[in-house]
Amino acid sequence: MKALIAKRIDSGTPDTTEIRDLARAAGYDVVGEITQSRTADAALQLGEGKAHELADEAQATGAKTVIFDNRLGPYQMYNLGKLLPEGVEILDRFTLILEIFGQRAQTRKAQLQVELAELRYELPRAEAKTSLAKRDEHPGFMGLGEYDESREQDIKAQISRIRDELEQIEQTEQHRRERRRASGFDLVALAGYTNAGKSTLLRQLADDLAVDENEELHPDLDSTAESQDRLFTTLGTTTRRADLEPRDVLVTDTVGFISDLPHWLVESFKSTLDSVYRADLVLLVVDVSEPIDEIHEKLVTCHDTLYERNEAPIVTVLNKIDAVSEAELEEKAAALSALAPNPVTVSAREGTNVDELLERIDRELPDWERERLVLPMTDDTMSLVSWIHDNANVEDVTYGDEDVLLSFEARPMVISQARSRASELEAASA
């Protein structure tokens, strides 16, 4: 599919790198671009002369799609649609992102979030159609479509229905997280911008055999997390077990942040970020090969988003050190020290310093506690001993004639449960 890129900025030189990457991620063949530095035109976004130039370029290249790296209002889209050759579709930055999300949505939750975001985007456009229709313009072009008087109410009803279903899914996922914690699992979340290397890092941290061993216990574990140089490879969440003995650690890769997202789009994917907000530790992954100003801006945005609801410690991971010199790495780490104190530097692609990262994860996660229990020898005792073996690091078991002495270390929640079950055994044997 041939596409033209269009971008307007208030001043300076327009950078189309990211919007080109997004277009390619959606499957478009970018055949040209039109850029402009000036204040936004209320009617066309671009100046009138530049908008006509865009129409001529679409005619000359045979492009069937024009992608704006700007947010287009309903009336701007309508006016541009009248200028462009017949049959040319107009996408702005956010409809393009939604298109990519729609292509990548595999789970029911991801599909619902995409649908919610699309409806949130369509709602003001439905209102605009109503306004245009009342002026007897009845638009029927790419971007707005034909006027339907009941559409606005339909959208609001659908938004309400999807929110209800997403809330039910989130409750189920929260119960799953609570069961994991009760089973002795530490929960680690990967956060960061798209293409920072989160999925590649997940593959380095994961113990693949352990994933298969736990499939029945944790059916959402995915043993084939993708690692590609693509935007939005990860749309939903992928959870895998990390190789970090004696701890049981589950690491979740989440949808990547992307710059300049509108509130309605972030809000639509809020439940995906709950995997980050409810983790025991967050690894904030940064592409250290990017320009320092860009890294700084992204870190600020990530921290603003995470600190809104996150209570877990955050460890910054400077990834892709294979793409920078030692001197550049030291310079950038020093410049970012206020936002990223004591970061871990890794190359997820080459596996460099992954062991150091695992050690850091172990140090940052909640400390384990030691416990020593004396259990009465009853019919149910061996069931508890087996459970402790599964959910703790057992140091010693001594079997006597009338009791079992058990020494182990585990998460505080596991120790609390073990004490409670031991008390029940004591009461039953009394």
CSV table of C-alpha atoms in Angstrom, one decimal, residues 114-366:
chain,number,residue,atom,x,y,z
A,114,VAL,CA,-8.3,-1.4,20.6
A,115,GLU,CA,-12.0,-1.2,20.1
A,116,LEU,CA,-12.3,1.2,23.1
A,117,ALA,CA,-9.6,3.5,21.7
A,118,GLU,CA,-11.2,3.5,18.3
A,119,LEU,CA,-14.6,4.4,19.8
A,120,ARG,CA,-13.1,7.2,21.9
A,121,TYR,CA,-11.5,8.5,18.7
A,122,GLU,CA,-14.7,8.3,16.7
A,123,LEU,CA,-16.9,10.0,19.3
A,124,PRO,CA,-16.0,13.6,18.5
A,125,ARG,CA,-16.1,12.8,14.8
A,126,ALA,CA,-19.7,11.5,15.2
A,127,GLU,CA,-20.5,14.8,16.9
A,128,ALA,CA,-18.9,16.7,14.0
A,129,LYS,CA,-21.0,14.7,11.5
A,130,THR,CA,-24.1,15.8,13.4
A,131,SER,CA,-23.0,19.4,13.1
A,132,LEU,CA,-22.2,19.1,9.4
A,133,ALA,CA,-25.4,17.3,8.7
A,134,LYS,CA,-27.5,20.0,10.3
A,135,ARG,CA,-25.9,22.4,7.8
A,136,ASP,CA,-26.9,20.0,5.1
A,137,GLU,CA,-23.4,19.1,4.1
A,138,HIS,CA,-23.8,15.3,4.7
A,139,PRO,CA,-20.1,14.4,4.3
A,140,GLY,CA,-19.3,11.0,2.9
A,141,PHE,CA,-15.5,10.8,2.7
A,142,MET,CA,-12.6,9.0,4.2
A,143,GLY,CA,-12.3,9.9,7.9
A,144,LEU,CA,-15.8,10.9,8.7
A,145,GLY,CA,-18.2,8.8,6.7
A,146,GLU,CA,-21.9,9.2,6.2
A,147,TYR,CA,-24.0,10.8,8.9
A,148,ASP,CA,-26.0,8.5,11.1
A,149,GLU,CA,-28.2,10.2,13.7
A,150,SER,CA,-28.1,7.3,16.2
A,151,ARG,CA,-24.3,6.7,15.9
A,152,GLU,CA,-23.3,9.0,18.7
A,153,GLN,CA,-25.5,7.1,21.2
A,154,ASP,CA,-24.4,3.8,19.9
A,155,ILE,CA,-20.8,4.7,20.5
A,156,LYS,CA,-21.4,5.8,24.1
A,157,ALA,CA,-23.3,2.5,24.8
A,158,GLN,CA,-20.5,0.4,23.3
A,159,ILE,CA,-17.9,2.3,25.3
A,160,SER,CA,-19.8,1.5,28.5
A,161,ARG,CA,-20.1,-2.2,27.5
A,162,ILE,CA,-16.4,-2.5,26.8
A,163,ARG,CA,-15.4,-0.8,30.0
A,164,ASP,CA,-17.5,-3.3,32.0
A,165,GLU,CA,-16.0,-6.2,30.2
A,166,LEU,CA,-12.4,-4.9,30.7
A,167,GLU,CA,-13.1,-4.4,34.4
A,168,GLN,CA,-14.2,-8.0,34.7
A,169,ILE,CA,-11.0,-9.1,32.9
A,170,GLU,CA,-8.9,-6.9,35.2
A,171,GLN,CA,-10.5,-8.5,38.3
A,172,THR,CA,-9.6,-11.9,36.9
A,173,GLU,CA,-6.1,-10.9,36.3
A,174,GLN,CA,-5.8,-9.3,39.7
A,175,HIS,CA,-6.9,-12.5,41.3
A,176,ARG,CA,-4.3,-14.4,39.3
A,177,ARG,CA,-1.6,-12.0,40.5
A,178,GLU,CA,-2.7,-12.5,44.1
A,179,ARG,CA,-2.6,-16.3,43.6
A,180,ARG,CA,0.9,-16.0,42.2
A,181,ARG,CA,2.1,-13.9,45.2
A,182,ALA,CA,0.4,-16.4,47.5
A,183,SER,CA,2.4,-19.2,45.7
A,184,GLY,CA,5.6,-17.4,46.4
A,185,PHE,CA,6.2,-15.6,43.0
A,186,ASP,CA,7.8,-12.2,42.8
A,187,LEU,CA,6.3,-10.1,40.0
A,188,VAL,CA,8.7,-8.0,37.8
A,189,ALA,CA,7.4,-5.8,35.0
A,190,LEU,CA,9.3,-4.4,32.0
A,191,ALA,CA,8.3,-0.9,31.1
A,192,GLY,CA,9.7,1.7,28.6
A,193,TYR,CA,9.3,3.1,25.2
A,194,THR,CA,8.5,1.0,22.1
A,195,ASN,CA,11.6,-0.5,20.5
A,196,ALA,CA,13.7,0.0,23.7
A,197,GLY,CA,14.4,-3.8,23.6
A,198,LYS,CA,12.0,-5.1,26.3
A,199,SER,CA,10.9,-8.2,24.4
A,200,THR,CA,14.5,-9.1,23.6
A,201,LEU,CA,15.5,-8.6,27.3
A,202,LEU,CA,12.6,-10.8,28.4
A,203,ARG,CA,14.0,-13.6,26.3
A,204,GLN,CA,17.4,-13.2,27.9
A,205,LEU,CA,15.9,-13.3,31.4
A,206,ALA,CA,13.5,-16.2,30.8
A,207,ASP,CA,14.0,-19.8,31.8
A,208,ASP,CA,12.1,-21.4,28.9
A,209,LEU,CA,11.9,-24.9,30.5
A,210,ALA,CA,10.3,-23.4,33.6
A,211,VAL,CA,7.6,-21.8,31.5
A,212,ASP,CA,6.5,-25.2,30.1
A,213,GLU,CA,6.6,-26.7,33.6
A,214,ASN,CA,4.2,-24.1,34.8
A,215,GLU,CA,1.8,-23.9,31.8
A,216,GLU,CA,-1.1,-25.6,33.6
A,217,LEU,CA,-0.6,-23.5,36.7
A,218,HIS,CA,-0.2,-20.2,34.8
A,219,PRO,CA,-2.0,-20.7,31.4
A,220,ASP,CA,-1.2,-17.2,30.2
A,221,LEU,CA,2.5,-17.8,30.2
A,222,ASP,CA,3.8,-17.3,26.6
A,223,SER,CA,7.0,-19.2,25.7
A,224,THR,CA,7.4,-17.4,22.3
A,225,ALA,CA,7.7,-13.7,23.1
A,226,GLU,CA,8.8,-12.0,19.9
A,227,SER,CA,12.1,-10.1,19.5
A,228,GLN,CA,12.0,-7.9,16.4
A,229,ASP,CA,13.1,-4.4,15.4
A,230,ARG,CA,9.4,-3.4,15.0
A,231,LEU,CA,7.2,-0.9,16.8
A,232,PHE,CA,4.5,-2.5,18.9
A,233,THR,CA,5.6,-6.1,18.7
A,234,THR,CA,4.2,-6.4,22.2
A,235,LEU,CA,0.6,-5.2,22.4
A,236,GLY,CA,-0.7,-7.3,25.2
A,237,THR,CA,1.3,-8.6,28.1
A,238,THR,CA,3.7,-11.6,27.9
A,239,THR,CA,4.7,-13.2,31.2
A,240,ARG,CA,7.5,-15.7,31.6
A,241,ARG,CA,9.4,-17.2,34.4
A,242,ALA,CA,12.9,-15.9,35.0
A,243,ASP,CA,16.0,-17.9,35.8
A,244,LEU,CA,16.7,-16.6,39.3
A,245,GLU,CA,17.1,-19.4,41.9
A,246,PRO,CA,16.0,-19.9,44.5
A,247,ARG,CA,13.4,-17.2,43.9
A,248,ASP,CA,10.3,-17.9,41.7
A,249,VAL,CA,10.2,-14.7,39.6
A,250,LEU,CA,7.6,-13.9,36.8
A,251,VAL,CA,8.6,-11.2,34.4
A,252,THR,CA,6.0,-9.4,32.3
A,253,ASP,CA,6.7,-7.5,29.1
A,254,THR,CA,4.1,-4.8,28.5
A,255,VAL,CA,3.0,-2.5,25.6
A,256,GLY,CA,5.6,0.2,25.0
A,257,PHE,CA,5.2,3.9,25.6
A,258,ILE,CA,5.2,6.1,22.5
A,259,SER,CA,5.6,9.8,22.4
A,260,ASP,CA,2.7,12.3,22.1
A,261,LEU,CA,-0.2,10.0,22.8
A,262,PRO,CA,-3.5,11.6,23.5
A,263,HIS,CA,-5.2,11.0,26.9
A,264,TRP,CA,-8.0,9.0,25.4
A,265,LEU,CA,-5.5,6.5,23.9
A,266,VAL,CA,-3.5,6.1,27.1
A,267,GLU,CA,-6.7,5.7,29.1
A,268,SER,CA,-7.9,2.9,26.7
A,269,PHE,CA,-4.8,0.9,27.5
A,270,LYS,CA,-4.7,1.7,31.2
A,271,SER,CA,-5.5,-1.9,32.2
A,272,THR,CA,-2.5,-3.2,30.4
A,273,LEU,CA,-0.3,-0.9,32.6
A,274,ASP,CA,-1.8,-2.5,35.7
A,275,SER,CA,0.8,-5.3,35.2
A,276,VAL,CA,3.4,-2.5,35.8
A,277,TYR,CA,1.5,-0.7,38.6
A,278,ARG,CA,1.0,-3.9,40.6
A,279,ALA,CA,4.5,-5.4,40.2
A,280,ASP,CA,7.0,-5.9,43.0
A,281,LEU,CA,9.8,-4.3,40.8
A,282,VAL,CA,9.7,-2.3,37.6
A,283,LEU,CA,12.6,-2.5,35.1
A,284,LEU,CA,12.5,0.7,33.0
A,285,VAL,CA,14.3,-0.2,29.8
A,286,VAL,CA,15.9,2.6,27.8
A,287,ASP,CA,17.6,2.6,24.4
A,288,VAL,CA,20.9,4.2,25.3
A,289,SER,CA,21.9,4.6,21.6
A,290,GLU,CA,19.4,7.4,21.1
A,291,PRO,CA,20.3,11.1,21.5
A,292,ILE,CA,20.6,12.2,25.1
A,293,ASP,CA,17.9,14.8,24.8
A,294,GLU,CA,15.5,12.2,23.5
A,295,ILE,CA,16.4,9.7,26.3
A,296,HIS,CA,15.9,12.4,28.9
A,297,GLU,CA,12.5,13.4,27.5
A,298,LYS,CA,11.3,9.7,27.4
A,299,LEU,CA,12.5,9.1,31.0
A,300,VAL,CA,10.6,12.1,32.2
A,301,THR,CA,7.4,10.8,30.5
A,302,CYS,CA,7.9,7.3,31.8
A,303,HIS,CA,8.4,8.5,35.4
A,304,ASP,CA,5.4,10.8,35.2
A,305,THR,CA,3.3,7.8,34.1
A,306,LEU,CA,4.7,5.3,36.5
A,307,TYR,CA,4.8,7.4,39.6
A,308,GLU,CA,1.1,8.3,39.2
A,309,ARG,CA,0.1,4.8,40.5
A,310,ASN,CA,3.2,2.7,40.9
A,311,GLU,CA,4.6,1.9,44.4
A,312,ALA,CA,7.3,-0.6,43.4
A,313,PRO,CA,11.0,0.3,43.2
A,314,ILE,CA,12.2,1.3,39.7
A,315,VAL,CA,15.5,0.1,38.2
A,316,THR,CA,16.6,1.8,35.0
A,317,VAL,CA,18.2,-0.5,32.5
A,318,LEU,CA,20.3,1.2,29.8
A,319,ASN,CA,20.0,-1.2,26.9
A,320,LYS,CA,21.8,-1.5,23.6
A,321,ILE,CA,25.3,-0.8,25.0
A,322,ASP,CA,26.6,-2.7,22.0
A,323,ALA,CA,25.6,0.3,19.8
A,324,VAL,CA,27.6,2.9,21.8
A,325,SER,CA,31.2,3.4,22.8
A,326,GLU,CA,32.3,3.1,26.5
A,327,ALA,CA,33.0,6.9,26.5
A,328,GLU,CA,29.5,7.7,25.2
A,329,LEU,CA,27.9,5.3,27.6
A,330,GLU,CA,29.7,6.9,30.6
A,331,GLU,CA,28.8,10.4,29.4
A,332,LYS,CA,25.1,9.5,29.0
A,333,ALA,CA,24.9,7.7,32.3
A,334,ALA,CA,26.3,10.7,34.0
A,335,ALA,CA,23.9,13.1,32.3
A,336,LEU,CA,21.0,10.9,33.3
A,337,SER,CA,22.0,10.3,36.8
A,338,ALA,CA,19.3,12.5,38.4
A,339,LEU,CA,16.6,10.5,36.6
A,340,ALA,CA,18.3,7.1,36.5
A,341,PRO,CA,20.6,6.7,39.5
A,342,ASN,CA,22.7,3.6,39.6
A,343,PRO,CA,21.4,2.1,36.3
A,344,VAL,CA,22.2,-1.4,35.0
A,345,THR,CA,23.8,-1.4,31.5
A,346,VAL,CA,23.1,-4.3,29.3
A,347,SER,CA,23.0,-5.5,25.7
A,348,ALA,CA,19.8,-7.6,25.5
A,349,ARG,CA,20.7,-8.6,21.9
A,350,GLU,CA,24.1,-10.0,22.9
A,351,GLY,CA,23.3,-11.0,26.5
A,352,THR,CA,26.0,-8.7,28.0
A,353,ASN,CA,25.6,-8.0,31.7
A,354,VAL,CA,22.3,-10.0,32.0
A,355,ASP,CA,23.7,-11.9,35.0
A,356,GLU,CA,24.4,-8.5,36.6
A,357,LEU,CA,20.8,-7.5,36.0
A,358,LEU,CA,19.5,-10.8,37.5
A,359,GLU,CA,21.6,-10.1,40.7
A,360,ARG,CA,20.2,-6.5,40.8
A,361,ILE,CA,16.7,-7.9,40.5
A,362,ASP,CA,17.3,-10.3,43.4
A,363,ARG,CA,18.6,-7.4,45.6
A,364,GLU,CA,15.7,-5.1,44.8
A,365,LEU,CA,12.9,-7.6,45.3
A,366,PRO,CA,11.4,-7.9,48.8
